[in-house]
Coordinates of C-alpha atoms in Angstrom, one line a residue:
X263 CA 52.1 -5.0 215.4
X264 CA 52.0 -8.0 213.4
X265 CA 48.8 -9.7 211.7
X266 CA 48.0 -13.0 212.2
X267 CA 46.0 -15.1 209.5
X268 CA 42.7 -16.2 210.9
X269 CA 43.5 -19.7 211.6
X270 CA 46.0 -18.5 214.1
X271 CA 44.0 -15.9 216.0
X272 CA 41.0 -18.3 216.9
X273 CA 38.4 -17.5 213.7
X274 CA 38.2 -20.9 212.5
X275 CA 35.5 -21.7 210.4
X276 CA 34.9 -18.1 209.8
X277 CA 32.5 -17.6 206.5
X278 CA 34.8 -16.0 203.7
X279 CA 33.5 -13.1 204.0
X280 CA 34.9 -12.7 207.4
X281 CA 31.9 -13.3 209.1
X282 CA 31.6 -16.3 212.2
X283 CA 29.8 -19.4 210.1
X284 CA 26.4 -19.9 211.7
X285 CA 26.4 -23.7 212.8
X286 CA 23.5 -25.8 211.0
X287 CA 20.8 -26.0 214.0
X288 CA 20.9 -22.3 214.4
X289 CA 20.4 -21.4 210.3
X290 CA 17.2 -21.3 210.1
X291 CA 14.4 -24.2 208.9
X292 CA 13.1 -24.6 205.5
X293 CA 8.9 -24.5 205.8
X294 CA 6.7 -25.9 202.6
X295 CA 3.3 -24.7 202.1
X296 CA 0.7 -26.6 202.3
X297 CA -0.7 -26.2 199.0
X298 CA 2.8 -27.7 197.9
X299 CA 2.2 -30.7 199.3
X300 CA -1.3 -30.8 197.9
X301 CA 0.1 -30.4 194.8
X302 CA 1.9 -33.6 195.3
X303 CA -0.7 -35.8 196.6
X304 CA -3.1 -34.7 193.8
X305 CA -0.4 -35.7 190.8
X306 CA 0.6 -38.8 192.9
X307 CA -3.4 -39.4 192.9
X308 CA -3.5 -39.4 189.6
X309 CA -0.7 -41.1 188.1
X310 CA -1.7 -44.5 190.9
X311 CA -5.3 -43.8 188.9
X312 CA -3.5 -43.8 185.2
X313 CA -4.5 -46.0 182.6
X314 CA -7.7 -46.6 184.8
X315 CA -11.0 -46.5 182.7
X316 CA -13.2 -43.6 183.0
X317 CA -10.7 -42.0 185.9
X318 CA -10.5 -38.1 186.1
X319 CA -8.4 -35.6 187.8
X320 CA -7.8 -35.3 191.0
X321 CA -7.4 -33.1 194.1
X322 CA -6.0 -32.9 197.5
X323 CA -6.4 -30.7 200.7
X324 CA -3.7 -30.9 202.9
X325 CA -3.1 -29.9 206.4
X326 CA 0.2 -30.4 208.3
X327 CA 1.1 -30.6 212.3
X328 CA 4.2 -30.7 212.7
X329 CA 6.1 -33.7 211.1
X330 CA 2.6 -34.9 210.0
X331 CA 0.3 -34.6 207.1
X332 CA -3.5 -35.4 206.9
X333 CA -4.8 -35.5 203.3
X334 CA -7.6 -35.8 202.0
X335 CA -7.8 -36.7 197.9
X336 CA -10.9 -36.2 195.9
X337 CA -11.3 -38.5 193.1
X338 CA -13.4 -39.4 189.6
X339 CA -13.2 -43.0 189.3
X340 CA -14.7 -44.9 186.0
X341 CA -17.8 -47.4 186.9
X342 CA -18.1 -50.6 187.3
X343 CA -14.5 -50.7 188.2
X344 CA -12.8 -52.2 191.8
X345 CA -13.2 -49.1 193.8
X346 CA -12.1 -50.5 196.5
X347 CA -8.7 -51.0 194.9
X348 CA -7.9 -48.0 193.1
X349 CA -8.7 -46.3 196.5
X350 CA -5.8 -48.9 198.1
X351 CA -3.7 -47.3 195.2
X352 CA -4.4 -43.9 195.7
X353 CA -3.9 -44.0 199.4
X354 CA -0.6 -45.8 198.9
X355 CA 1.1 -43.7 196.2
X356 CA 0.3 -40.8 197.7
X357 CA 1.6 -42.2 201.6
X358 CA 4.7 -42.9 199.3
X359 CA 5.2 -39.6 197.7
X360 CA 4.7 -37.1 200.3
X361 CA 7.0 -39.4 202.7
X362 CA 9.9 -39.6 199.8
X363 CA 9.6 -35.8 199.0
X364 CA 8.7 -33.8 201.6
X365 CA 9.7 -36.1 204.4
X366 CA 6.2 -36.0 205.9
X367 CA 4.3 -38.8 207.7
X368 CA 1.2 -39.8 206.3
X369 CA -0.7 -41.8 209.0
X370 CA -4.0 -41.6 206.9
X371 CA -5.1 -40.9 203.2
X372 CA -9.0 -40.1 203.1
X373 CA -10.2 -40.9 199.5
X374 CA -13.8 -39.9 198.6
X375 CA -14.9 -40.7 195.7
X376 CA -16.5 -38.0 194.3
X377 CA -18.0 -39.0 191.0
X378 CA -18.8 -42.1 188.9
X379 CA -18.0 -42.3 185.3
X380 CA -20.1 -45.1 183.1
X381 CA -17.2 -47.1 181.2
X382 CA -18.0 -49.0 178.1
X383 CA -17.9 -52.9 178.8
X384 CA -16.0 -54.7 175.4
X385 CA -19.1 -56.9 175.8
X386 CA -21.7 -54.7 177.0
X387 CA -24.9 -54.9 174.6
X388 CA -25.5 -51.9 172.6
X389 CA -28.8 -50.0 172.0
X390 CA -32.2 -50.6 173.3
X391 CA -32.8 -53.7 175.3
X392 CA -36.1 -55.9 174.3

């Protein structure tokens, strides 16, 4: 009997450890926990809200179906300040992130603003008012 190397007998692509290589589609999936991708929105929240005054952490709560996320960030925004506009930014970094690094579509952002922080005006008269 002679031995054949394994190109010859057919095993072509076999792992090196002898083994049949599994092809990609059948290895398995890789599956990233919620509370990862909350982690994400939350920091993305709050680097779109940095350098804002009177802004505070925030948080996320995430729930995924499928190749889709729904999040929902609670924020602490600084007062009077354009709500409306660091809301835009919020919702937009955070579409951006998860999208870049988990590969998730984010149809919708829900910011709620949980809190108001008074911000000192530059102008803003000190004291008691007569």
């Amino acid at each position: 009997m002679t031995s054949e190397p394994a190109e010859e007998a057919g095993h072509v692509g076999d792992a090196a450890g002898g083994e049949p290589a599994v092809p990609a589609g059948e290895r398995g999936a890789t599956r990233i926990e919620d509370r990862v991708i909350a982690k994400i929105a939350s920091q993305a929240a709050r680097e779109a809200l940095l350098g804002a005054p009177g802004t505070d952490a925030a948080h996320a709560a995430v729930v995924v179906r499928g190749d889709t996320a729904r999040v929902r960030v609670g924020v602490h925004l600084g007062f009077p300040s354009d709500l409306g506009a660091q809301c835009c930014a919020v919702s937009r970094a955070v579409t951006e992130r998860v999208r870049a690094l988990v590969g998730l579509e984010v149809p919708e952002v829900a910011v709620e603003v949980e809190r108001l922080h008074a911000t000192e005006r530059p102008n803003a008269p000190r004291g008691r008012v007569r």
